[in-house]
PDB file of C-alpha atoms and ligand atoms in Angstrom:
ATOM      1  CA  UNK K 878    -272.546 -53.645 -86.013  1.00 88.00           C
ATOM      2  CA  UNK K 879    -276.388 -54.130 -86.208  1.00 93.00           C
ATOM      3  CA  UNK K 880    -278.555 -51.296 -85.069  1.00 96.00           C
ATOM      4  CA  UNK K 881    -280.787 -51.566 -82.035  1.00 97.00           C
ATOM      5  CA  UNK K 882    -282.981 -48.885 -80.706  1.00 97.00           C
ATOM      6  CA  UNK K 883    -283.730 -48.670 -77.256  1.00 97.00           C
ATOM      7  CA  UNK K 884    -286.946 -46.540 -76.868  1.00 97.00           C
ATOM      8  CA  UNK K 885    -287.008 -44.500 -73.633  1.00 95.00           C
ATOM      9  CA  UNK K 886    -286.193 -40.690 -72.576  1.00 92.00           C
ATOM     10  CA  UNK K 887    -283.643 -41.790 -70.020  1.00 90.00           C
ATOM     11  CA  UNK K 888    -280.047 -41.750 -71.685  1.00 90.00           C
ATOM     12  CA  UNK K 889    -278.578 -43.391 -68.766  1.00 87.00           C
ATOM     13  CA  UNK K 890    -280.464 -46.746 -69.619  1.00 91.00           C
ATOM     14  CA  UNK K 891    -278.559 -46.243 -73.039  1.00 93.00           C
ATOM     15  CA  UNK K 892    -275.076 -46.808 -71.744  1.00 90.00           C
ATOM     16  CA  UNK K 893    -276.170 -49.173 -69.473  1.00 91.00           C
ATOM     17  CA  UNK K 894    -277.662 -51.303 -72.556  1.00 94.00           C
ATOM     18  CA  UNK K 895    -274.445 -50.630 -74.442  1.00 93.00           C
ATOM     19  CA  UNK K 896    -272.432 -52.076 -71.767  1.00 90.00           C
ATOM     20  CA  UNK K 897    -274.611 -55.293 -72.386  1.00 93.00           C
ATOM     21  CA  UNK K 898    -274.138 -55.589 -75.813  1.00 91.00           C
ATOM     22  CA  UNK K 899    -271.227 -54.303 -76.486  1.00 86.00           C
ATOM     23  CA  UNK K 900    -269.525 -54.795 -79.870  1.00 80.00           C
ATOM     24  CA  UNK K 901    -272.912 -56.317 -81.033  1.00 87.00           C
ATOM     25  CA  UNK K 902    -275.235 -53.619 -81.136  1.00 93.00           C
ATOM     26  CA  UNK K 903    -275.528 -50.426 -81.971  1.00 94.00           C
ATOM     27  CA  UNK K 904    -277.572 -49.020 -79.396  1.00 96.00           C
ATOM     28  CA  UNK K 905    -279.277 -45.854 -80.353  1.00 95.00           C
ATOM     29  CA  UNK K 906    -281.572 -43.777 -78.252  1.00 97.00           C
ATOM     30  CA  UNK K 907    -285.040 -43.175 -79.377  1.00 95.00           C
ATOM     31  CA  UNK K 908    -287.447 -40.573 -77.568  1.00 93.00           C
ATOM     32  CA  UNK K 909    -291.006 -42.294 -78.434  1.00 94.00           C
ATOM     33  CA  UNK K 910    -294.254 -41.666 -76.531  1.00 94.00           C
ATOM     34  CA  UNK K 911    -295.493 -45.344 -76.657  1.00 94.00           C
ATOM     35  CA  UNK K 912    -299.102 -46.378 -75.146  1.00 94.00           C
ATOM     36  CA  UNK K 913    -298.429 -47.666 -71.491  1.00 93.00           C
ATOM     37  CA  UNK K 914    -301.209 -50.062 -71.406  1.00 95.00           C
ATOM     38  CA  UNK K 915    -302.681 -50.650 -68.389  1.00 94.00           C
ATOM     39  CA  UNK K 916    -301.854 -54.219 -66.678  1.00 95.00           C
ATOM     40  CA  UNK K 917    -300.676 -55.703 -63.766  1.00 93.00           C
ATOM     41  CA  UNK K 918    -297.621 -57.396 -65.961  1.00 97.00           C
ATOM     42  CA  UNK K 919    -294.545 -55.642 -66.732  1.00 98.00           C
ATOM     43  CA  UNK K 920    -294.243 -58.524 -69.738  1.00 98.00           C
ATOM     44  CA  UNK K 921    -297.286 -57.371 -71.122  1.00 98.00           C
ATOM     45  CA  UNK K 922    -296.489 -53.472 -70.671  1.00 98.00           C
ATOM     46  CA  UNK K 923    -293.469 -53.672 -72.098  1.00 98.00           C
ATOM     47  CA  UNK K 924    -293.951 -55.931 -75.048  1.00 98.00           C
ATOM     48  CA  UNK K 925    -297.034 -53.612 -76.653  1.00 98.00           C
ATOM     49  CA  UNK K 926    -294.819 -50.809 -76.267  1.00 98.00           C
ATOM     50  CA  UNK K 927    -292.117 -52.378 -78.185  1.00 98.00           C
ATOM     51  CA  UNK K 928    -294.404 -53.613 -80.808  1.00 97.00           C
ATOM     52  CA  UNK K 929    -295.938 -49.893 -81.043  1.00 97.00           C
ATOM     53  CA  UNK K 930    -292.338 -48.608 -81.637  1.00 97.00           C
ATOM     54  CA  UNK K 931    -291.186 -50.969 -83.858  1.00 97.00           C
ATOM     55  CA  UNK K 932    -294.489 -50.172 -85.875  1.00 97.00           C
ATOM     56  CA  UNK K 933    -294.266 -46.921 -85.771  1.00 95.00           C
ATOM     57  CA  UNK K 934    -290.666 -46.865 -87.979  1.00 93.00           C
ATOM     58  CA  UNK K 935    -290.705 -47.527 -91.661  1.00 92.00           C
ATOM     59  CA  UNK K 936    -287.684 -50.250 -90.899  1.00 95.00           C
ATOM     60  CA  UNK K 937    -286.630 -53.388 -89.941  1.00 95.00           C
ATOM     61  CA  UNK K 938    -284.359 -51.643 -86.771  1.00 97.00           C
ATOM     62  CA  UNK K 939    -285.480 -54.031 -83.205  1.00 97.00           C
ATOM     63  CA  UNK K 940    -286.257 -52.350 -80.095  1.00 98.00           C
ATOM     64  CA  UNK K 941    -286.069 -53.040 -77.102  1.00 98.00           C
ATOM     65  CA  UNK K 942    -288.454 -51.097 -74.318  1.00 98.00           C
ATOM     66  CA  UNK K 943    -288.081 -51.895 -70.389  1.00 97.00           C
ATOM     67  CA  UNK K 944    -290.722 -51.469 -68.072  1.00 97.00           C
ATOM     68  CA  UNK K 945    -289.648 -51.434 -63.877  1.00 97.00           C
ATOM     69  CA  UNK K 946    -291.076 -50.997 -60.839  1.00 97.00           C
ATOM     70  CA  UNK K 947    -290.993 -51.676 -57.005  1.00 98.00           C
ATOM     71  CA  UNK K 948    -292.853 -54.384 -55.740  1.00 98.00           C
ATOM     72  CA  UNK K 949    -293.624 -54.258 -51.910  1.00 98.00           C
ATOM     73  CA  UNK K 950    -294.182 -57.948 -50.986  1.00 98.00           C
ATOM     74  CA  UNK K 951    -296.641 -57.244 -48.162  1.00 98.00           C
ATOM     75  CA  UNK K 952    -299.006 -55.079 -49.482  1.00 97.00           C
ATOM     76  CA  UNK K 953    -299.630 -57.426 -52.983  1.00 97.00           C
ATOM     77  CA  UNK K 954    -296.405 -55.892 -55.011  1.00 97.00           C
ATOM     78  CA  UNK K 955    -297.746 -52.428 -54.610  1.00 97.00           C
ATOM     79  CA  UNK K 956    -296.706 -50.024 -56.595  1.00 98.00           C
ATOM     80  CA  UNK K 957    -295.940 -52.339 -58.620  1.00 97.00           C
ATOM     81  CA  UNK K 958    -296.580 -51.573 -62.760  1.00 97.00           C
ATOM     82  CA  UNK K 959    -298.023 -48.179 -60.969  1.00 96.00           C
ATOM     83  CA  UNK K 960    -294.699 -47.049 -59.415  1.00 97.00           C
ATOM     84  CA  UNK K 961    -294.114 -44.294 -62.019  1.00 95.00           C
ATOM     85  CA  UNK K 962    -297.776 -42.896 -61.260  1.00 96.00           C
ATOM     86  CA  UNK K 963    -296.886 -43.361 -57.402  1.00 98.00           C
ATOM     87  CA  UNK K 964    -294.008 -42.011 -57.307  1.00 98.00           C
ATOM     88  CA  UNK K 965    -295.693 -38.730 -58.863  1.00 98.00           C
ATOM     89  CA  UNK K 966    -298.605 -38.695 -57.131  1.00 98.00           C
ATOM     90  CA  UNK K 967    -297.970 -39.944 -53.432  1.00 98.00           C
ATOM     91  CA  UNK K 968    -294.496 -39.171 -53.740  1.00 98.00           C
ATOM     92  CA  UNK K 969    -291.263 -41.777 -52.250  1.00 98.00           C
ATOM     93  CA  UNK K 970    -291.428 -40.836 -48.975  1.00 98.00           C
ATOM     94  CA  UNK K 971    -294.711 -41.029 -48.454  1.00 98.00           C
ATOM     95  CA  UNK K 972    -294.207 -44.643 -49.951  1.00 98.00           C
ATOM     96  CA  UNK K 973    -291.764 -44.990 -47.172  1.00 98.00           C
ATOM     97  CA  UNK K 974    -294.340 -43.812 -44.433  1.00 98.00           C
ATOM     98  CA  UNK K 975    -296.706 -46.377 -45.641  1.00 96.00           C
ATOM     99  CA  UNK K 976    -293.915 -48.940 -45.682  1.00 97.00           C
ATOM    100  CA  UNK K 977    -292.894 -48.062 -42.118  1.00 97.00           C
ATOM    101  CA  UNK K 978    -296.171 -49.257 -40.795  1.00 97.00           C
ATOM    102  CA  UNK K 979    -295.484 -53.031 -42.100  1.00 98.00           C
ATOM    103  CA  UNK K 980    -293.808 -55.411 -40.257  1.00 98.00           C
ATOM    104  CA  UNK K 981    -292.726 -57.358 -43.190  1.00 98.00           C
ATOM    105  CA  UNK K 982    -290.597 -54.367 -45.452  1.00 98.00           C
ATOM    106  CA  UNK K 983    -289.477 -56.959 -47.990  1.00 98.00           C
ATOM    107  CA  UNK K 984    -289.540 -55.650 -51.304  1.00 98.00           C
ATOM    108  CA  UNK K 985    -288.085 -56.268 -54.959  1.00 98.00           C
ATOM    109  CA  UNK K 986    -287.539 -54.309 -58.039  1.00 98.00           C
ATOM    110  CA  UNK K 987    -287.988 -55.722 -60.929  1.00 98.00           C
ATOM    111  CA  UNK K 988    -287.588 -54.954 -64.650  1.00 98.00           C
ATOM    112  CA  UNK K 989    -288.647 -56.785 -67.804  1.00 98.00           C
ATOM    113  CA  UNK K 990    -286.838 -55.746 -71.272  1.00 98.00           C
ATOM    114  CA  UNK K 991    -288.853 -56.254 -74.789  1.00 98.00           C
ATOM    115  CA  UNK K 992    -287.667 -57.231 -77.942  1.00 98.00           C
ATOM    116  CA  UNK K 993    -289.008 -57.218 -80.927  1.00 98.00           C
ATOM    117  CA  UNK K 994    -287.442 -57.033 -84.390  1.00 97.00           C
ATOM    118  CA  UNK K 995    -291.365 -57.509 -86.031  1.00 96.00           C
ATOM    119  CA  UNK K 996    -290.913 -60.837 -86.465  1.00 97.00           C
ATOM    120  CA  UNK K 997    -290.388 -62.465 -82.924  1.00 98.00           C
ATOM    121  CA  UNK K 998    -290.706 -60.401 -79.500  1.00 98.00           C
ATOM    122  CA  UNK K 999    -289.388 -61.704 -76.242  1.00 98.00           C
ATOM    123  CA  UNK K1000    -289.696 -60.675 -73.123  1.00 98.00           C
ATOM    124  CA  UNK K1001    -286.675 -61.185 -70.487  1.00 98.00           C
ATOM    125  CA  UNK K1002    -287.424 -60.129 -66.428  1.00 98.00           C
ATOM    126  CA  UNK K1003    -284.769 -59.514 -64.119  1.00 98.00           C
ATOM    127  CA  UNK K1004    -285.559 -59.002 -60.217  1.00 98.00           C
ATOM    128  CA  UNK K1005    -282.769 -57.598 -57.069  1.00 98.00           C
ATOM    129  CA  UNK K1006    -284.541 -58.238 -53.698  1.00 98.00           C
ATOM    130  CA  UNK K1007    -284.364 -55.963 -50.726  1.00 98.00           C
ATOM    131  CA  UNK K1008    -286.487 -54.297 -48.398  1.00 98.00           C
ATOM    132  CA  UNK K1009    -287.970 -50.488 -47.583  1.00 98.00           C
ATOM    133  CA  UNK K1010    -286.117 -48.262 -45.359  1.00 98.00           C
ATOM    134  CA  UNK K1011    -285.910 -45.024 -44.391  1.00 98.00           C
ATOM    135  CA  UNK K1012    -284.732 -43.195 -47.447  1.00 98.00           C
ATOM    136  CA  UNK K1013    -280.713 -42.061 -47.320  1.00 98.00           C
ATOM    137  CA  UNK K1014    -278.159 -41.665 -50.007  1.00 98.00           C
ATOM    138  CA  UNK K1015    -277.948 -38.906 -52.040  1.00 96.00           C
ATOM    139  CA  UNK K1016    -277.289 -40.883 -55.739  1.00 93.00           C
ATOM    140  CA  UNK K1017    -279.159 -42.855 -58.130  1.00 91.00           C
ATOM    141  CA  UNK K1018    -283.190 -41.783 -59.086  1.00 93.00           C
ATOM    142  CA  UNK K1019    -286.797 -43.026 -58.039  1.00 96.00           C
ATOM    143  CA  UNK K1020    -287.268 -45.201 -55.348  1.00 98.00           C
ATOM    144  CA  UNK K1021    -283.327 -45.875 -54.499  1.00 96.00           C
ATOM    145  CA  UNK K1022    -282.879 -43.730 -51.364  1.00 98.00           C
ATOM    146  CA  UNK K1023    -285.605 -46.447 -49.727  1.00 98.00           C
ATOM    147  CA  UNK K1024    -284.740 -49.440 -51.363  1.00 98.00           C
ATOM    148  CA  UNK K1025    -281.850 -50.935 -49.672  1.00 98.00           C
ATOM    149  CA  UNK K1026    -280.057 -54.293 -50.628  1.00 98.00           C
ATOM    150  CA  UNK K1027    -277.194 -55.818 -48.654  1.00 97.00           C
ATOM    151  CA  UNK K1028    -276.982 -52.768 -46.085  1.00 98.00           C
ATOM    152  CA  UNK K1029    -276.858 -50.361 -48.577  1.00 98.00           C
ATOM    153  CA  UNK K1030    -279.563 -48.259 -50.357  1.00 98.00           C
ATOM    154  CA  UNK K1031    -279.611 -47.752 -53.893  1.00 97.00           C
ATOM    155  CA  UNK K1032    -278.890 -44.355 -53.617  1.00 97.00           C
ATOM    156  CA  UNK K1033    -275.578 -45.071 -51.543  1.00 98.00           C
ATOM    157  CA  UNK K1034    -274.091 -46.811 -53.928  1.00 96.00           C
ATOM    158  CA  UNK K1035    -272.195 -45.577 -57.134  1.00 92.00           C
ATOM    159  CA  UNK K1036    -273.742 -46.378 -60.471  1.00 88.00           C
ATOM    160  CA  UNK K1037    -271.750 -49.259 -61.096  1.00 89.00           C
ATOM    161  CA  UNK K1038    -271.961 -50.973 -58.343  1.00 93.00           C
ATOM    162  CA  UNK K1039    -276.366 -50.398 -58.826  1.00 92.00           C
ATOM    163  CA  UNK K1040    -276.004 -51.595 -62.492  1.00 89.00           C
ATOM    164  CA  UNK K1041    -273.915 -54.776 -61.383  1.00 91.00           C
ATOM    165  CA  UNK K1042    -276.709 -56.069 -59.098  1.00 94.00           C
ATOM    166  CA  UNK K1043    -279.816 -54.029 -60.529  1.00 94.00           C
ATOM    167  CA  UNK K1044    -283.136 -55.849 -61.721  1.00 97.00           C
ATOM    168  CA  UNK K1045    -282.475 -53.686 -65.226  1.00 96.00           C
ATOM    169  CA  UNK K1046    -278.872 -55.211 -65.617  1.00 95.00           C
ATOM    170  CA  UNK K1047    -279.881 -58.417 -64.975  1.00 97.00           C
ATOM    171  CA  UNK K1048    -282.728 -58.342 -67.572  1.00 98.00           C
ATOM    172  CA  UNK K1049    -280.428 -56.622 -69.752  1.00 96.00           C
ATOM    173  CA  UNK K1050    -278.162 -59.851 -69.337  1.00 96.00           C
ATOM    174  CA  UNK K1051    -280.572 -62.090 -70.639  1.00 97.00           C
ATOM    175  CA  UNK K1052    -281.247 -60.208 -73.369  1.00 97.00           C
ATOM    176  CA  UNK K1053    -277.487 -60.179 -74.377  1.00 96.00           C
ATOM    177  CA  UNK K1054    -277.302 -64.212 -74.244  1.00 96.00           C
ATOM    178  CA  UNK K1055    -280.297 -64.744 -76.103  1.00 97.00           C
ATOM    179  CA  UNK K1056    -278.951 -62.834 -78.328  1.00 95.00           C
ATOM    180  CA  UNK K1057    -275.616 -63.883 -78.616  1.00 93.00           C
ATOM    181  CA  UNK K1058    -277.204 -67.812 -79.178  1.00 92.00           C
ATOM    182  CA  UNK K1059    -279.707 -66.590 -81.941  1.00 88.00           C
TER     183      UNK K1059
HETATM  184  P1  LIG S1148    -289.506 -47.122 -65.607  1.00 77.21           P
HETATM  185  O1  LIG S1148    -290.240 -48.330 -66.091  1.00 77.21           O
HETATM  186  O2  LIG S1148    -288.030 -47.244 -65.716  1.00 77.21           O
HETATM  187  O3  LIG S1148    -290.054 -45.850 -66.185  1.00 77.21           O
HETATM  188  O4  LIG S1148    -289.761 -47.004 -64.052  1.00 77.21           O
HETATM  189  C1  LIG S1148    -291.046 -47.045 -63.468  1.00 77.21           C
HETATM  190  C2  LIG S1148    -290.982 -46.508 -62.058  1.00 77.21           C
HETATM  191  O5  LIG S1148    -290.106 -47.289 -61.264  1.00 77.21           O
HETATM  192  C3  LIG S1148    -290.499 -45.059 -61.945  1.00 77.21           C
HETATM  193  O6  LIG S1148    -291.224 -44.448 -60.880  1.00 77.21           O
HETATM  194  C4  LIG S1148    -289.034 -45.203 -61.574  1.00 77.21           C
HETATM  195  O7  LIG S1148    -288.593 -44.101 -60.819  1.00 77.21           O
HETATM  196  C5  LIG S1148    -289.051 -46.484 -60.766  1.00 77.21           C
HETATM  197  N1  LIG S1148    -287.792 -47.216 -60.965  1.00 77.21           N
HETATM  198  C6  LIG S1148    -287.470 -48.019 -62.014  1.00 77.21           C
HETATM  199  N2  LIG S1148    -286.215 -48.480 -61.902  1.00 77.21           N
HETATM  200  C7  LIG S1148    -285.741 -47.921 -60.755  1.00 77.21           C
HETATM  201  C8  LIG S1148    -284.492 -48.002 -60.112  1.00 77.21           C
HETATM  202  O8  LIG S1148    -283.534 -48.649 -60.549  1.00 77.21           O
HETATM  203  N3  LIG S1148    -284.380 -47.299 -58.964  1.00 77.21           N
HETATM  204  C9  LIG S1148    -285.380 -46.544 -58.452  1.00 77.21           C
HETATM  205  N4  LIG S1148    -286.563 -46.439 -59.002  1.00 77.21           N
HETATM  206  C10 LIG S1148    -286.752 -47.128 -60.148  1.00 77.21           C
END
């Protein structure tokens, strides 16, 4: 099986790779401080960090590095590529109390997944809609107890159930068949 390292500090997005590309790739973890550019695209996030990993390692190994966030439809996709520094900063219920003053609470996560093994890099987005609630549930991480999708929040549900319909899975997905056709 070929190596592929996935660079991110969250072991969970690990198995949940593996589970994409099982039997193909050997998905190992790797804990690298890449430069999170400032843009308004995930794509372009995403892709320099992957770059920046893969240059970083004497090898040929790919990577892949995913970039998500929530995208709150009436207020221009806010917080958007900022969600990590908005989550830390004003905090998810706080995003909620904002939220609760719209009267359109449509909202989407959405993830993209970079690859690059030095030669080619491609970028592959996936997106779950929903809208902003109240938060409840007790599971998941982030911005799930207030994103809810089909009656249910993120944080209701059980992991697989999230990873079946997630933005991340279904990036991870299209990074599996363009794989599998290369
Ligand atoms: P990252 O790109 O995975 O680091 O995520 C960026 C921001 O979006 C962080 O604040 C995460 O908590 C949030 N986020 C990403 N994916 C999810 C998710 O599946 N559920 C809840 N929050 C998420």
């Amino acid at each position: 099986m070929q190596p592929l390292r996935f660079v991110t500090t969250n072991s969970g997005k690990v198995r949940e790779a593996e589970e994409y590309l099982e039997g193909r790739y050997d998905v190992e973890q790797l804990d690298y401080d890449y430069t999170e550019i400032q843009s308004d695209s995930l794509a372009d996030i995403a892709a320099h960090g992957a770059r920046e990993a893969f240059d970083a390692r004497d090898d040929d190994v790919p990577v892949i590095v995913d970039d998500a966030g929530l995208f709150v439809n009436a207020v221009g996709g806010f917080p958007g590529p900022y969600s990590s520094y908005v989550e830390d900063t004003l905090g998810v219920e706080r995003v909620w109390r904002v939220a609760e003053t719209l009267d359109n609470r449509r909202a989407a996560f959405r993830c993209t997944v970079a690859f690059t093994d030095g030669e080619t890099t491609e970028t592959f987005d996936g997106a779950v809609q929903g809208r902003i609630v109240a938060p409840r549930g007790d599971g998941g991480f982030g911005y799930d107890p207030i994103f809810e999708h089909d009656g249910e929040t993120f944080a209701e549900m059980n992991t697989e159930a999230k990873n079946a319909l997630s933005h991340r899975g279904r990036a991870l997905a299209k990074l599996a068949d363009w794989l599998a056709e290369r």
